[in-house]
CSV table of C-alpha atoms and ligand atoms in Angstrom, one decimal:
chain,number,residue,atom,x,y,z
Z,1,UNK,CA,-19.0,11.5,0.9
Z,2,UNK,CA,-15.4,10.4,0.9
Z,3,UNK,CA,-14.1,14.0,1.3
Z,4,UNK,CA,-12.8,13.6,4.8
Z,5,UNK,CA,-9.3,12.2,4.2
Z,6,UNK,CA,-7.1,14.2,1.8
Z,7,UNK,CA,-3.5,13.1,2.6
Z,8,UNK,CA,-2.0,9.7,2.2
Z,9,UNK,CA,1.4,8.3,3.3
Z,10,UNK,CA,3.3,5.7,1.2
Z,11,UNK,CA,6.2,4.2,3.1
Z,12,UNK,CA,8.7,3.1,0.4
Z,13,UNK,CA,12.0,3.0,2.3
Z,14,UNK,CA,12.3,-0.7,3.0
Z,15,UNK,CA,15.1,-2.8,1.6
Z,16,UNK,CA,13.0,-5.4,-0.2
Z,17,UNK,CA,15.3,-8.2,0.8
Z,18,UNK,CA,12.8,-10.9,-0.3
Z,19,UNK,CA,13.2,-9.8,-3.9
Z,20,UNK,CA,17.0,-9.7,-4.1
Z,21,UNK,CA,18.7,-9.5,-6.6
Z,22,UNK,CA,15.9,-7.7,-8.4
Z,23,UNK,CA,15.9,-5.0,-5.7
Z,24,UNK,CA,19.7,-4.6,-5.4
Z,25,UNK,CA,19.6,-1.3,-7.4
Z,26,UNK,CA,15.9,-0.9,-8.0
Z,27,UNK,CA,13.2,-0.2,-5.4
Z,28,UNK,CA,10.8,-3.1,-5.0
Z,29,UNK,CA,7.9,-0.6,-5.3
Z,30,UNK,CA,9.0,-0.2,-8.9
Z,31,UNK,CA,8.5,-3.9,-9.8
Z,32,UNK,CA,5.8,-4.1,-12.4
Z,33,UNK,CA,2.4,-5.8,-12.2
Z,34,UNK,CA,1.5,-6.1,-15.9
Z,35,UNK,CA,2.8,-2.7,-17.1
Z,36,UNK,CA,2.4,-0.4,-14.1
Z,37,UNK,CA,4.8,-0.2,-11.1
Z,38,UNK,CA,3.3,-1.6,-7.9
Z,39,UNK,CA,3.5,2.0,-6.4
Z,40,UNK,CA,1.5,3.4,-9.3
Z,41,UNK,CA,-1.4,0.9,-8.7
Z,42,UNK,CA,-1.5,2.0,-5.0
Z,43,UNK,CA,-1.4,5.7,-5.9
Z,44,UNK,CA,-4.3,5.0,-8.4
Z,45,UNK,CA,-6.3,3.5,-5.5
Z,46,UNK,CA,-5.7,6.6,-3.4
Z,47,UNK,CA,-6.6,9.0,-6.1
Z,48,UNK,CA,-9.9,7.1,-6.8
Z,49,UNK,CA,-10.6,7.5,-3.1
Z,50,UNK,CA,-10.3,11.3,-3.3
Z,51,UNK,CA,-6.7,11.7,-1.9
Z,52,UNK,CA,-5.1,15.0,-3.0
Z,53,UNK,CA,-1.7,15.0,-1.3
Z,54,UNK,CA,0.6,12.0,-1.8
Z,55,UNK,CA,3.4,11.7,0.8
Z,56,UNK,CA,6.2,9.3,0.0
Z,57,UNK,CA,8.7,8.2,2.7
Z,58,UNK,CA,11.7,7.2,0.7
Z,59,UNK,CA,15.3,6.1,1.4
Z,60,UNK,CA,18.6,5.7,-0.4
Z,61,UNK,CA,18.3,4.2,-3.9
Z,62,UNK,CA,14.7,5.2,-4.2
Z,63,UNK,CA,15.2,8.3,-6.4
Z,64,UNK,CA,13.5,6.6,-9.3
Z,65,UNK,CA,10.2,6.6,-7.5
Z,66,UNK,CA,10.4,10.4,-7.4
Z,67,UNK,CA,11.3,10.5,-11.1
Z,68,UNK,CA,8.3,8.2,-11.9
Z,69,UNK,CA,5.9,10.8,-10.4
Z,70,UNK,CA,7.5,13.6,-12.4
Z,71,UNK,CA,7.1,14.8,-16.0
Z,72,UNK,CA,9.6,13.3,-18.5
Z,73,UNK,CA,9.7,16.1,-21.2
Z,74,UNK,CA,12.0,14.3,-23.6
Z,75,UNK,CA,10.1,11.1,-23.5
Z,76,UNK,CA,6.8,12.9,-23.9
Z,77,UNK,CA,8.1,14.9,-26.9
Z,78,UNK,CA,9.4,11.7,-28.5
Z,79,UNK,CA,6.0,10.0,-28.1
Z,80,UNK,CA,4.3,13.1,-29.6
Z,81,UNK,CA,6.7,13.1,-32.6
Z,82,UNK,CA,6.0,9.4,-33.2
Z,83,UNK,CA,2.3,9.8,-32.9
Z,84,UNK,CA,2.1,7.5,-29.9
Z,85,UNK,CA,-0.7,9.6,-28.4
Z,86,UNK,CA,-2.5,6.9,-26.4
Z,87,UNK,CA,0.8,6.1,-24.5
Z,88,UNK,CA,1.2,9.8,-23.9
Z,89,UNK,CA,-2.3,10.2,-22.6
Z,90,UNK,CA,-1.7,7.4,-20.1
Z,91,UNK,CA,1.5,9.2,-18.8
Z,92,UNK,CA,-0.4,12.4,-18.5
Z,93,UNK,CA,-3.4,10.9,-16.7
Z,94,UNK,CA,-1.2,9.0,-14.2
Z,95,UNK,CA,0.7,12.1,-13.1
Z,96,UNK,CA,-0.5,13.8,-9.8
Z,97,UNK,CA,-0.9,17.6,-10.3
Z,98,UNK,CA,2.0,19.9,-9.5
Z,99,UNK,CA,2.4,20.3,-5.7
Z,100,UNK,CA,0.3,17.2,-4.9
Z,101,UNK,CA,3.4,15.0,-4.1
Z,102,UNK,CA,5.9,15.3,-1.2
Z,103,UNK,CA,8.9,13.2,-0.6
Z,104,UNK,CA,10.7,12.8,2.7
Z,105,UNK,CA,13.5,10.4,3.7
Z,106,UNK,CA,13.7,7.8,6.3
Z,107,UNK,CA,17.5,7.9,6.9
Z,108,UNK,CA,17.7,4.4,8.3
Z,109,UNK,CA,15.2,1.5,7.7
Z,110,UNK,CA,14.3,1.2,11.4
Z,111,UNK,CA,10.8,-0.2,10.7
Z,112,UNK,CA,7.4,0.7,9.3
Z,113,UNK,CA,6.4,2.6,12.4
Z,114,UNK,CA,9.5,4.8,12.1
Z,115,UNK,CA,8.9,5.4,8.4
Z,116,UNK,CA,5.4,6.6,9.2
Z,117,UNK,CA,6.7,8.9,12.0
Z,118,UNK,CA,9.1,10.5,9.4
Z,119,UNK,CA,5.9,11.9,7.6
Z,120,UNK,CA,4.6,13.7,10.8
Z,121,UNK,CA,5.5,17.2,9.6
Z,122,UNK,CA,3.9,16.7,6.2
Z,123,UNK,CA,0.7,15.1,7.6
Z,124,UNK,CA,0.5,18.2,10.0
Z,125,UNK,CA,-2.2,17.3,12.5
Z,126,UNK,CA,-5.0,15.8,10.4
Z,127,UNK,CA,-6.3,12.3,10.0
Z,128,UNK,CA,-4.6,10.6,7.1
Z,129,UNK,CA,-4.5,7.4,5.1
Z,130,UNK,CA,-1.5,5.0,5.2
Z,131,UNK,CA,-1.1,2.6,2.3
Z,132,UNK,CA,1.6,-0.1,2.1
Z,133,UNK,CA,2.5,-0.5,-1.6
Z,134,UNK,CA,3.2,-4.2,-1.1
Z,135,UNK,CA,-0.5,-4.9,-0.9
Z,136,UNK,CA,-2.6,-4.7,-4.1
Z,137,UNK,CA,-6.4,-5.1,-4.1
Z,138,UNK,CA,-8.2,-6.2,-7.2
Z,139,UNK,CA,-12.0,-5.9,-7.7
Z,140,UNK,CA,-14.5,-4.2,-5.5
Z,141,UNK,CA,-15.1,-0.5,-5.1
Z,142,UNK,CA,-11.5,0.4,-4.2
Z,143,UNK,CA,-10.2,-0.6,-0.7
Z,144,UNK,CA,-9.3,2.9,0.5
Z,145,UNK,CA,-12.6,4.3,-0.9
Z,146,UNK,CA,-14.5,1.8,1.2
Z,147,UNK,CA,-12.4,2.7,4.2
Z,148,UNK,CA,-13.0,6.4,3.9
Z,149,UNK,CA,-16.8,5.8,3.6
Z,150,UNK,CA,-16.5,3.8,6.9
Z,151,UNK,CA,-14.5,6.6,8.5
Z,152,UNK,CA,-17.1,9.1,7.5
Z,153,UNK,CA,-19.7,7.0,9.3
Z,154,UNK,CA,-17.7,5.9,12.3
Z,155,UNK,CA,-14.8,8.4,12.8
Z,156,UNK,CA,-11.7,7.3,14.7
Z,157,UNK,CA,-9.2,4.9,13.2
Z,158,UNK,CA,-10.0,2.3,10.5
Z,159,UNK,CA,-7.9,-0.6,9.4
Z,160,UNK,CA,-8.5,-3.0,6.6
Z,161,UNK,CA,-8.5,-6.7,7.6
Z,162,UNK,CA,-7.9,-9.9,5.6
Z,163,UNK,CA,-8.1,-13.5,6.6
Z,164,UNK,CA,-4.8,-15.5,6.6
Z,165,UNK,CA,-4.4,-19.3,7.1
Z,166,UNK,CA,-4.2,-19.7,11.0
Z,167,UNK,CA,-0.7,-21.2,10.8
Z,168,UNK,CA,0.6,-17.9,9.2
Z,169,UNK,CA,-0.3,-15.4,11.9
Z,170,UNK,CA,3.4,-15.1,12.9
Z,171,UNK,CA,4.1,-13.1,9.7
Z,172,UNK,CA,1.5,-10.3,10.2
Z,173,UNK,CA,-0.1,-7.8,12.6
Z,174,UNK,CA,-3.2,-9.6,13.9
Z,175,UNK,CA,-6.4,-8.2,15.6
Z,176,UNK,CA,-8.9,-9.3,18.1
Z,177,UNK,CA,-12.4,-8.3,17.0
Z,178,UNK,CA,-15.6,-7.5,19.0
Z,179,UNK,CA,-19.0,-6.7,17.7
Z,180,UNK,CA,-19.7,-6.5,13.9
Z,181,UNK,CA,-21.9,-4.0,12.2
Z,182,UNK,CA,-22.3,-4.6,8.4
Z,183,UNK,CA,-18.8,-4.9,7.0
Z,184,UNK,CA,-17.1,-3.3,10.0
Z,185,UNK,CA,-15.9,-4.7,13.3
Z,186,UNK,CA,-15.0,-3.1,16.6
Z,187,UNK,CA,-11.3,-3.9,17.3
Z,188,UNK,CA,-10.6,-5.0,20.8
Z,189,UNK,CA,-6.9,-5.8,20.6
Z,190,UNK,CA,-3.9,-5.9,18.2
Z,191,UNK,CA,-0.6,-7.7,18.3
Z,192,UNK,CA,2.4,-7.8,15.9
Z,193,UNK,CA,3.4,-11.3,14.5
Z,194,UNK,CA,1.8,-13.5,17.2
Z,195,UNK,CA,2.6,-17.3,17.1
Z,196,UNK,CA,-0.5,-19.3,16.0
Z,197,UNK,CA,-1.1,-20.7,19.4
Z,198,UNK,CA,-1.4,-17.2,21.0
Z,199,UNK,CA,-2.9,-15.3,18.1
Z,200,UNK,CA,-6.3,-13.7,19.0
Z,201,UNK,CA,-7.7,-14.4,15.4
Z,202,UNK,CA,-6.6,-15.1,11.9
Z,203,UNK,CA,-7.5,-11.5,10.8
Z,204,UNK,CA,-4.4,-9.7,9.6
Z,205,UNK,CA,-3.8,-5.9,9.4
Z,206,UNK,CA,-3.6,-5.9,5.6
Z,207,UNK,CA,-1.8,-2.6,4.8
Z,208,UNK,CA,-4.4,0.1,4.5
Z,209,UNK,CA,-5.1,2.3,7.5
Z,210,UNK,CA,-6.9,5.6,8.3
Z,211,UNK,CA,-5.2,7.0,11.4
Z,212,UNK,CA,-5.7,10.0,13.6
Z,213,UNK,CA,-2.7,12.3,14.0
Z,214,UNK,CA,-2.3,11.3,17.7
Z,215,UNK,CA,-0.6,8.2,16.4
Z,216,UNK,CA,2.6,10.3,16.0
Z,217,UNK,CA,2.9,10.9,19.7
Z,218,UNK,CA,2.9,7.1,20.2
Z,219,UNK,CA,5.4,6.5,17.4
Z,220,UNK,CA,7.7,9.1,18.9
Z,221,UNK,CA,8.1,7.0,22.1
Z,222,UNK,CA,7.9,3.6,20.5
Z,223,UNK,CA,10.5,1.0,21.4
Z,224,UNK,CA,11.7,-1.6,19.0
Z,225,UNK,CA,9.2,-4.5,18.8
Z,226,UNK,CA,8.9,-7.7,16.8
Z,227,UNK,CA,11.9,-8.3,14.4
Z,228,UNK,CA,13.8,-5.6,16.2
Z,229,UNK,CA,11.8,-2.9,14.2
Z,230,UNK,CA,9.7,0.0,15.3
Z,231,UNK,CA,6.2,-1.3,14.5
Z,232,UNK,CA,3.1,0.6,13.6
Z,233,UNK,CA,1.0,-2.1,15.3
Z,234,UNK,CA,2.6,-1.4,18.7
Z,235,UNK,CA,1.8,2.4,18.4
Z,236,UNK,CA,-1.7,1.6,17.3
Z,237,UNK,CA,-2.2,-0.7,20.3
Z,238,UNK,CA,-1.1,2.2,22.5
Z,239,UNK,CA,-3.5,4.6,20.7
Z,240,UNK,CA,-6.2,2.1,21.1
Z,241,UNK,CA,-6.3,2.8,24.8
Z,242,UNK,CA,-7.5,6.3,24.0
Z,243,UNK,CA,-9.4,6.0,20.7
Z,244,UNK,CA,-11.7,3.7,18.8
Z,245,UNK,CA,-10.4,1.4,16.0
Z,246,UNK,CA,-12.7,-0.4,13.6
Z,247,UNK,CA,-11.7,-3.1,11.1
Z,248,UNK,CA,-13.3,-3.3,7.7
Z,249,UNK,CA,-13.9,-6.5,5.7
Z,250,UNK,CA,-13.6,-4.8,2.3
Z,251,UNK,CA,-14.7,-6.1,-1.0
Z,252,UNK,CA,-11.8,-7.2,-3.4
Z,253,UNK,CA,-9.1,-9.8,-3.5
Z,254,UNK,CA,-5.7,-9.0,-1.9
Z,255,UNK,CA,-2.3,-9.8,-3.2
Z,256,UNK,CA,0.9,-9.5,-1.1
Z,257,UNK,CA,3.3,-8.3,-3.7
Z,258,UNK,CA,6.2,-8.2,-1.1
Z,259,UNK,CA,6.2,-12.0,-1.4
Z,260,UNK,CA,7.1,-13.8,-4.6
Z,261,UNK,CA,4.0,-16.0,-4.8
Z,262,UNK,CA,1.7,-13.1,-4.1
Z,263,UNK,CA,3.6,-10.9,-6.7
Z,264,UNK,CA,3.4,-13.6,-9.4
Z,265,UNK,CA,-0.3,-14.2,-8.6
Z,266,UNK,CA,-1.0,-10.5,-8.8
Z,267,UNK,CA,0.5,-10.4,-12.3
Z,268,UNK,CA,-1.7,-13.2,-13.5
Z,269,UNK,CA,-4.9,-11.8,-11.9
Z,270,UNK,CA,-4.3,-8.2,-13.1
Z,271,UNK,CA,-3.4,-9.3,-16.6
Z,272,UNK,CA,-6.6,-11.5,-16.8
Z,273,UNK,CA,-8.6,-8.4,-15.7
Z,274,UNK,CA,-7.3,-6.4,-18.7
Z,275,UNK,CA,-9.7,-6.6,-21.7
Z,276,UNK,CA,-6.8,-6.0,-24.1
Z,277,UNK,CA,-4.7,-8.9,-22.7
Z,278,UNK,CA,-7.2,-11.4,-21.3
Z,279,UNK,CA,-7.8,-13.8,-24.2
Z,280,UNK,CA,-4.3,-13.9,-25.6
Z,281,UNK,CA,-2.8,-14.2,-22.1
Z,282,UNK,CA,-5.2,-17.0,-21.1
Z,283,UNK,CA,-4.1,-19.0,-24.2
Z,284,UNK,CA,-0.4,-18.3,-23.4
Z,285,UNK,CA,-0.9,-19.3,-19.8
Z,286,UNK,CA,-2.7,-22.5,-20.8
Z,287,UNK,CA,0.4,-23.4,-23.0
Z,288,UNK,CA,2.8,-22.7,-20.2
Z,289,UNK,CA,0.8,-24.8,-17.7
Z,290,UNK,CA,0.5,-27.6,-20.1
Z,291,UNK,CA,4.2,-27.8,-20.7
Z,292,UNK,CA,5.0,-27.5,-17.0
Z,293,UNK,CA,2.8,-30.4,-15.9
G,1,UTP,P1,8.2,-4.8,4.5
G,1,UTP,O1,8.8,-5.3,5.7
G,1,UTP,O2,7.3,-5.6,3.7
G,1,UTP,O3,9.3,-4.3,3.4
G,1,UTP,O4,7.5,-3.4,4.8
G,1,UTP,P2,10.8,-4.5,3.3
G,1,UTP,O5,11.5,-4.5,4.6
G,1,UTP,O6,11.2,-3.6,2.2
G,1,UTP,O7,10.8,-6.0,2.6
G,1,UTP,P3,11.6,-7.3,2.9
G,1,UTP,O8,10.9,-8.0,4.0
G,1,UTP,O9,13.0,-7.0,3.2
G,1,UTP,O10,11.5,-8.1,1.6
G,1,UTP,C1,6.3,-2.9,4.3
G,1,UTP,C2,6.4,-1.5,3.7
G,1,UTP,O11,7.0,-0.6,4.6
G,1,UTP,C3,8.1,0.0,4.1
G,1,UTP,C4,8.5,-0.9,2.9
G,1,UTP,O12,9.2,-0.1,1.9
G,1,UTP,C5,7.2,-1.5,2.5
G,1,UTP,O13,6.6,-0.7,1.5
G,1,UTP,N1,9.2,0.2,5.1
G,1,UTP,C6,9.6,-0.9,5.9
G,1,UTP,C7,9.8,1.4,5.2
G,1,UTP,O14,9.5,2.4,4.5
G,1,UTP,N2,10.8,1.5,6.2
G,1,UTP,C8,11.2,0.5,7.0
G,1,UTP,O15,12.1,0.7,7.8
G,1,UTP,C9,10.5,-0.8,6.8
């Protein structure tokens, strides 16, 4: 199982204004969680789920993302000369094979929906995964892997759901859910950034999707929505009139790395999950917390 979805889209053209000045000249997707850029963690999740073609929608000032997924001959030779073979092995293992990556540009940051639409020719008419690199999931069997398994069972469109505090619904795409079956729910409605008093639930569209290619027809005609941006949620709500959507309550803990607290928490959680760092980091953290109190 898990063989049905082979292409994944990574929209990385946003401006990252919440992380200025760090993101003035550097893409926010290259911020590091422990010692790997955020985008690398998300590509790892996609590879583990069986993805074979990685499509990046980039923008101006994002060239370093393309360089990150390329060979760096001089660096590799230097590591070899210095006997740093384990570092070299990590670089080699991380690199997608030649021809497995594609890069296209969103010329203006008109919104996530528009960024996804920019990938339409590369996706070329098949169901695909969409991963927002802001969101990292730690623990569990791999969020996208669980979603592809659900897609193999249910078909249609699958979106990962996470609970948010009810007062925070105005910051996310929110779903209305119907009947549950195991860890999946039928989705009965979707709305982008609803105020808490009109939100149909506190289940947010977390940033992992499996979508049918008909989504592109709806993105093409999409008007600007919440925050003046072309929203993927609006196009999904239109597609929902024709096709089924299921939500999945996946295993694993989610960190919103587009937000400072989420990003800092992810660094702590991912470091504590590393056997080579755990004990020493725990001691260092204890010291920091003691002196901060
Ligand atoms: P965000 O809204 O979280 O990203 O979009 P942002 O706009 O870069 O961040 P802030 O709010 O200004 O800090 C979620 C994902 O969609 C991409 C972003 O790069 C991010 O990975 N995105 C967003 C695009 O590719 N294009 C857009 O026009 C908007």
